[in-house]
Short mmCIF file of C-alpha atoms in Angstrom, two decimals:
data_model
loop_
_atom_site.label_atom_id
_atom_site.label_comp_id
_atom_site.label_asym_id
_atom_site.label_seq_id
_atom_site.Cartn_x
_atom_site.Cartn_y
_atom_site.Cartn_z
CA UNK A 1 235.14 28.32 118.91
CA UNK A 2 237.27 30.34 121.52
CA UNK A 3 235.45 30.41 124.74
CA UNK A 4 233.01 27.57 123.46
CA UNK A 5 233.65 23.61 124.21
CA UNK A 6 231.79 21.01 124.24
CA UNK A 7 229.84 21.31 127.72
CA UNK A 8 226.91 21.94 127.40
CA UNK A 9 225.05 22.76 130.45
CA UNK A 10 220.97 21.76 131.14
CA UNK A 11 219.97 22.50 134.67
CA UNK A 12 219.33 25.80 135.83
CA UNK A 13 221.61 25.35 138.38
CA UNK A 14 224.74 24.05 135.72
CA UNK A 15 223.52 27.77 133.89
CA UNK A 16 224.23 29.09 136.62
CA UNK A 17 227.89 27.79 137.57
CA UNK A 18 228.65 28.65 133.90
CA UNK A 19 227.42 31.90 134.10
CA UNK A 20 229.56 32.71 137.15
CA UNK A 21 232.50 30.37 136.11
CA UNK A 22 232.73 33.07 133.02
CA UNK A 23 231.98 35.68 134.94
CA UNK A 24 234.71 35.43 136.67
CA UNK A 25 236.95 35.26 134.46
CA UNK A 26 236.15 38.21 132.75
CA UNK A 27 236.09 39.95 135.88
CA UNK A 28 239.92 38.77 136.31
CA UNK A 29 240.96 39.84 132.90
CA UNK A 30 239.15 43.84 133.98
CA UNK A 31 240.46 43.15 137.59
CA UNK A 32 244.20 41.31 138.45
CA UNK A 33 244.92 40.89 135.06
CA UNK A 34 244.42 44.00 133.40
CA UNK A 35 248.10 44.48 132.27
CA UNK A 36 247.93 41.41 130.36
CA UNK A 37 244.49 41.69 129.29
CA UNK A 38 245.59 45.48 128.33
CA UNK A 39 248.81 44.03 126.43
CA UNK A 40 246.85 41.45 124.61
CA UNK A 41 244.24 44.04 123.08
CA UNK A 42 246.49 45.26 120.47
CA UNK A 43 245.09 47.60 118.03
CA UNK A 44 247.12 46.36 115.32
CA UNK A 45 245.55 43.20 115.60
CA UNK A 46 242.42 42.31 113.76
CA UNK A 47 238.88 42.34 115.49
CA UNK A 48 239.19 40.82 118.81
CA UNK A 49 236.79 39.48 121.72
CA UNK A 50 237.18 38.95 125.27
CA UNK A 51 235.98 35.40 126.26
CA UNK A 52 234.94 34.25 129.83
CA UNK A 53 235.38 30.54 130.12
CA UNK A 54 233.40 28.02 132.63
CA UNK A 55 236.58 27.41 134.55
CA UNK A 56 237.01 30.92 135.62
CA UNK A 57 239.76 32.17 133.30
CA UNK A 58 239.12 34.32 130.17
CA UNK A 59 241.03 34.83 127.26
CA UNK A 60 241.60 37.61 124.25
CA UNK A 61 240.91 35.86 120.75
CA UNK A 62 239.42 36.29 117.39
CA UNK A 63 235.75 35.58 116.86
CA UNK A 64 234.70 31.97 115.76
CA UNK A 65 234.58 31.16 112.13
CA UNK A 66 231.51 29.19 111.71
CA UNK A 67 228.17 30.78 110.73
CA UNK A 68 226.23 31.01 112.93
CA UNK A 69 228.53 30.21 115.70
CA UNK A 70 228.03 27.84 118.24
CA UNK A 71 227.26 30.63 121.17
CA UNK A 72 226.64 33.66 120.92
CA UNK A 73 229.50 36.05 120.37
CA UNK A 74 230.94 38.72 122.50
CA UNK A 75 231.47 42.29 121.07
CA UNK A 76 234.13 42.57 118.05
CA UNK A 77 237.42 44.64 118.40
CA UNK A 78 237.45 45.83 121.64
CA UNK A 79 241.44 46.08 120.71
CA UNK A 80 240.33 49.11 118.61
CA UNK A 81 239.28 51.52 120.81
CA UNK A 82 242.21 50.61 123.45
CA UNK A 83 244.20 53.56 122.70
CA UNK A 84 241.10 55.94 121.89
CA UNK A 85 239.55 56.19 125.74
CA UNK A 86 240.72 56.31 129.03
CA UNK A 87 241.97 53.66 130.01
CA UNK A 88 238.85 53.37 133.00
CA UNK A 89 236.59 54.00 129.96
CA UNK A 90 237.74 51.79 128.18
CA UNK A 91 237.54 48.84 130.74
CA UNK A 92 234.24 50.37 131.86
CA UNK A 93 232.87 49.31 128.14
CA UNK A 94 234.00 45.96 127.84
CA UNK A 95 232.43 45.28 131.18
CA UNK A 96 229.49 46.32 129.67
CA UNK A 97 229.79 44.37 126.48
CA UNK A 98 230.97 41.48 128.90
CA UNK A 99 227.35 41.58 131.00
CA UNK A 100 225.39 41.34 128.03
CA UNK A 101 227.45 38.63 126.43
CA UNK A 102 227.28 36.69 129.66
CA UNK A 103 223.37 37.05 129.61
CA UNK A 104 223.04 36.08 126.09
CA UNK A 105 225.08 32.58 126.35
CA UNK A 106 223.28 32.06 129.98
CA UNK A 107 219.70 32.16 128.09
CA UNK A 108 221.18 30.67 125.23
CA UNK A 109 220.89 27.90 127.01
CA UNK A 110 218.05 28.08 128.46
CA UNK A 111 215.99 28.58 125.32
CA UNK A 112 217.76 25.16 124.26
CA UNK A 113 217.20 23.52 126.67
CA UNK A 114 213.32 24.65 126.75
CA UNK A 115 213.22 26.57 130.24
CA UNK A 116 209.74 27.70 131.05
CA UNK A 117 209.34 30.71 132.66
CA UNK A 118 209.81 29.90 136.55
CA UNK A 119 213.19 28.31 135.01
CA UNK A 120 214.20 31.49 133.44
CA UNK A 121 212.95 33.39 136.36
CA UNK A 122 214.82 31.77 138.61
CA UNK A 123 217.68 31.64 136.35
CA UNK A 124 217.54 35.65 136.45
CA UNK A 125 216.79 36.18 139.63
CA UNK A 126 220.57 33.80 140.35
CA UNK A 127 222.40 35.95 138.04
CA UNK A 128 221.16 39.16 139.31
CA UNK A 129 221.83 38.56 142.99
CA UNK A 130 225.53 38.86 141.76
CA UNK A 131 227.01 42.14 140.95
CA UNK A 132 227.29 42.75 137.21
CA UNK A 133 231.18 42.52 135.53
CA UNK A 134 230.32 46.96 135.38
CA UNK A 135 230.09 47.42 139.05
CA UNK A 136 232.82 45.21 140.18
CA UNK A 137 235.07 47.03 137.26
CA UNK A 138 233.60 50.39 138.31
CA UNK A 139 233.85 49.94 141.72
CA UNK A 140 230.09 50.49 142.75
CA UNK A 141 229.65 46.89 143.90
CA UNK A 142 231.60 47.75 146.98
CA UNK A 143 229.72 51.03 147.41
CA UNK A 144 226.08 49.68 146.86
CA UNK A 145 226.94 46.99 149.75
CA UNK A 146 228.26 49.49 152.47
CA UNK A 147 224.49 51.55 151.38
CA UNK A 148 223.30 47.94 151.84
CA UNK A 149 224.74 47.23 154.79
CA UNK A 150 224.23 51.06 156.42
CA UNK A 151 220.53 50.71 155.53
CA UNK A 152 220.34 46.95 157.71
CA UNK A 153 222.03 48.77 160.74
CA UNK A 154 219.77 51.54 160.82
CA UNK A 155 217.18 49.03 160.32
CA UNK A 156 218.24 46.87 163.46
CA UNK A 157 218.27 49.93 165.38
CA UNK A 158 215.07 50.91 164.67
CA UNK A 159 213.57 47.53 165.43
CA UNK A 160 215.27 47.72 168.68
CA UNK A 161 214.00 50.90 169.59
CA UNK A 162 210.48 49.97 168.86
CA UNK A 163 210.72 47.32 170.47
CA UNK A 164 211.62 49.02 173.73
CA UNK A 165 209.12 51.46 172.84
CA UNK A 166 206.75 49.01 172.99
CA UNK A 167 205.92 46.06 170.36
CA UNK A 168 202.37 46.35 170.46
CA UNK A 169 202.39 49.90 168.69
CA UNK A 170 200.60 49.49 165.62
CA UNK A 171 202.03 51.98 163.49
CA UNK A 172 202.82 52.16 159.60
CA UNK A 173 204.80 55.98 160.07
CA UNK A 174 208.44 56.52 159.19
CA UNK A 175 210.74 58.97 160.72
CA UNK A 176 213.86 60.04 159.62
CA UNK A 177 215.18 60.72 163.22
CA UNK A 178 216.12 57.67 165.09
CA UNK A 179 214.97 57.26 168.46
CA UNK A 180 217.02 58.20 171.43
CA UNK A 181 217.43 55.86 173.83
CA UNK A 182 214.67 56.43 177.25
CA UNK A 183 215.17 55.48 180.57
CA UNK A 184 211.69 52.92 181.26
CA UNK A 185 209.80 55.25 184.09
CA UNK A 186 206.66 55.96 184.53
CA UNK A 187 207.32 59.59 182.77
CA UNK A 188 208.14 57.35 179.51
CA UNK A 189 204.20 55.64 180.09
CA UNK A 190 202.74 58.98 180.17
CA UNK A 191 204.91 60.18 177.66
CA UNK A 192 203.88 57.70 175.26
CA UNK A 193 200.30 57.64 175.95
CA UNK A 194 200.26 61.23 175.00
CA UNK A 195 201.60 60.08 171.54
CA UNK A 196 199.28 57.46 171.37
CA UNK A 197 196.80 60.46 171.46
CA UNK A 198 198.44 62.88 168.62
CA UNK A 199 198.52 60.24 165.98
CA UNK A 200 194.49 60.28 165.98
CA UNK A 201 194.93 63.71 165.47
CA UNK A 202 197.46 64.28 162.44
CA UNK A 203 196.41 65.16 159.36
CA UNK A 204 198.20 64.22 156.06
CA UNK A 205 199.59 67.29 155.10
CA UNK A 206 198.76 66.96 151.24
CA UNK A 207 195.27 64.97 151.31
CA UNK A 208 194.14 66.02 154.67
CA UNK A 209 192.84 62.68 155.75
CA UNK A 210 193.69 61.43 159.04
CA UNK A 211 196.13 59.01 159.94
CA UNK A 212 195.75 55.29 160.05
CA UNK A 213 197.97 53.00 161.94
CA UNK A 214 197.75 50.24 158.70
CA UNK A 215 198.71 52.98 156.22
CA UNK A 216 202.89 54.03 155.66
CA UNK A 217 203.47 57.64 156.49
CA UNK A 218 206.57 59.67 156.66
CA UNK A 219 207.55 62.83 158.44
CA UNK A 220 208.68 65.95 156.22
CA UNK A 221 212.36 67.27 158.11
CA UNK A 222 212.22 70.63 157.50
CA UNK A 223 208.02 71.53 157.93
CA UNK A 224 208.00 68.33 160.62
CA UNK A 225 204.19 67.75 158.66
CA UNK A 226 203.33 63.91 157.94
CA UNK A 227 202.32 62.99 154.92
CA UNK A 228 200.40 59.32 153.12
CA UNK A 229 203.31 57.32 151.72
CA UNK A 230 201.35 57.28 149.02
CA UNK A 231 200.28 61.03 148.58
CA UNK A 232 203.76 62.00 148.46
CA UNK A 233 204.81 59.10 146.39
CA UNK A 234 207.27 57.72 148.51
CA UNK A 235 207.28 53.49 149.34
CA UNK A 236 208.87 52.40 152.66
CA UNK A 237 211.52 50.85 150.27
CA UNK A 238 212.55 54.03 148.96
CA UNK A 239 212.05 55.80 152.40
CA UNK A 240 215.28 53.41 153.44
CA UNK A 241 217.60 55.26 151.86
CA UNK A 242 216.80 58.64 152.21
CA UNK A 243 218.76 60.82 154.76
CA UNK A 244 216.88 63.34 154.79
CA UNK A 245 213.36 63.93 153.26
CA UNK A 246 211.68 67.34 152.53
CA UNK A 247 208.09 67.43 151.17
CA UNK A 248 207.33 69.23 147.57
CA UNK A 249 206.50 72.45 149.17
CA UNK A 250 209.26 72.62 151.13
CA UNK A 251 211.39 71.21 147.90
CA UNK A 252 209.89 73.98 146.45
CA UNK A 253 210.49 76.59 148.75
CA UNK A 254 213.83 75.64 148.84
CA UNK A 255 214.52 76.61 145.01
CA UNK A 256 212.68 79.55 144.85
CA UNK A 257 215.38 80.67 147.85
CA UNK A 258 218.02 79.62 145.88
CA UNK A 259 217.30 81.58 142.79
#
């Protein structure tokens, strides 16, 4: 069959270099080849599949002829809706089609093989470290890793400023603002000392408990109120990537203004 041959791989780390060998060949064929790959697709044709091979190339062929085939099979007549879409749209689909055809022959082999479930765990957690054929054709590979690599930065900068701040602090808050940088003076001791003394004091603004330096808190910008992580059901994870975070009354106040 097109796209088939005779390896068959048995490790998960063989899966794995087929998986991405294929992968990236169908990301060519979406990618730096997409006049050919466009010219190929023909909707005069008869139904017709886009293949990723091992080797990292791909090709545009009919579907095998033996029942059942000998891998699973990617989407049928993806020439057919070529001059139907957008062309983006269009090459947005088959990616699609392409990342679930790539997952399919990837645990094909693994249920063949008989990979228990730390195999196919692992196996997964390979394949997903990678971005998918969709967000390298859609272009939201490249933004998810500048979010990625923003949200490392401000991390780093945040670790530096506690740090100068004073390691020892045993705190579980989260502020949006970052910390300015302080000249280290004996204002800056009393300064912090003082702080030392407010977070005994502040109440979660939706439970009304008070805080605890092993709990995750985070700091409404509008109202400036804290609130429990978990009160407000926000994670620390989550609290990465927001730029600015209002509480729900404040969210709230802010559509009743609006209308």
């Amino acid at each position: 069959m097109a796209g088939g041959g005779a390896y068959n791989p048995r490790t998960v780390e063989e899966v794995f270099r087929d998986f991405k060998g294929r992968r990236n060949g169908m990301i060519k064929a979406l990618t730096t080849d997409v006049h050919e790959f466009h010219r190929l697709c023909d909707p005069e044709k008869e139904n017709l599949c886009l293949y990723g091979l091992p080797n990292e190339r791909w090709e545009v062929n009919l579907p095998a002829e033996e029942v059942p085939p000998e891998l699973p099979e990617p989407v049928l007549g993806i020439n057919f809706a070529r001059n139907g879409m957008l062309d983006k749209d269009w090459l947005s689909l088959v990616a699609v089609h392409s990342d679930a055809w790539l997952l399919a022959v990837a645990f094909f082999f693994g249920a063949r093989f008989g990979f228990d479930k730390a195999d196919r765990k692992r196996l997964f957690n390979m394949m997903n470290d990678l971005p998918s054929v969709f967000e390298v054709v859609t272009g939201t590979a490249k933004k998810q890793s500048k979010e990625k690599s923003s949200v490392s930065n401000n991390s780093s900068n945040r670790s530096k400023s506690n740090s100068k701040r004073g390691g020892s602090e045993p705190r579980a808050r989260f502020s949006k603002a970052e910390p300015k940088e302080e000249e280290e003076d004996e204002d800056e001791g009393v300064e912090e000392e003082n702080d030392d003394d407010e977070k005994g004091e502040t109440k979660c603004g939706a439970c009304g408990e008070s805080y605890e330096p092993d709990e995750f808190w985070i700091c409404c910008d509008l109202c400036e109120n804290w609130f429990h992580g978990k009160c407000v059901k926000i994670t620390p994870a989550r609290a990465e990537h927001i730029k600015q975070y209002k509480c729900p009354s404040c969210s709230s106040s802010n559509k009743r203004a609006r209308s």
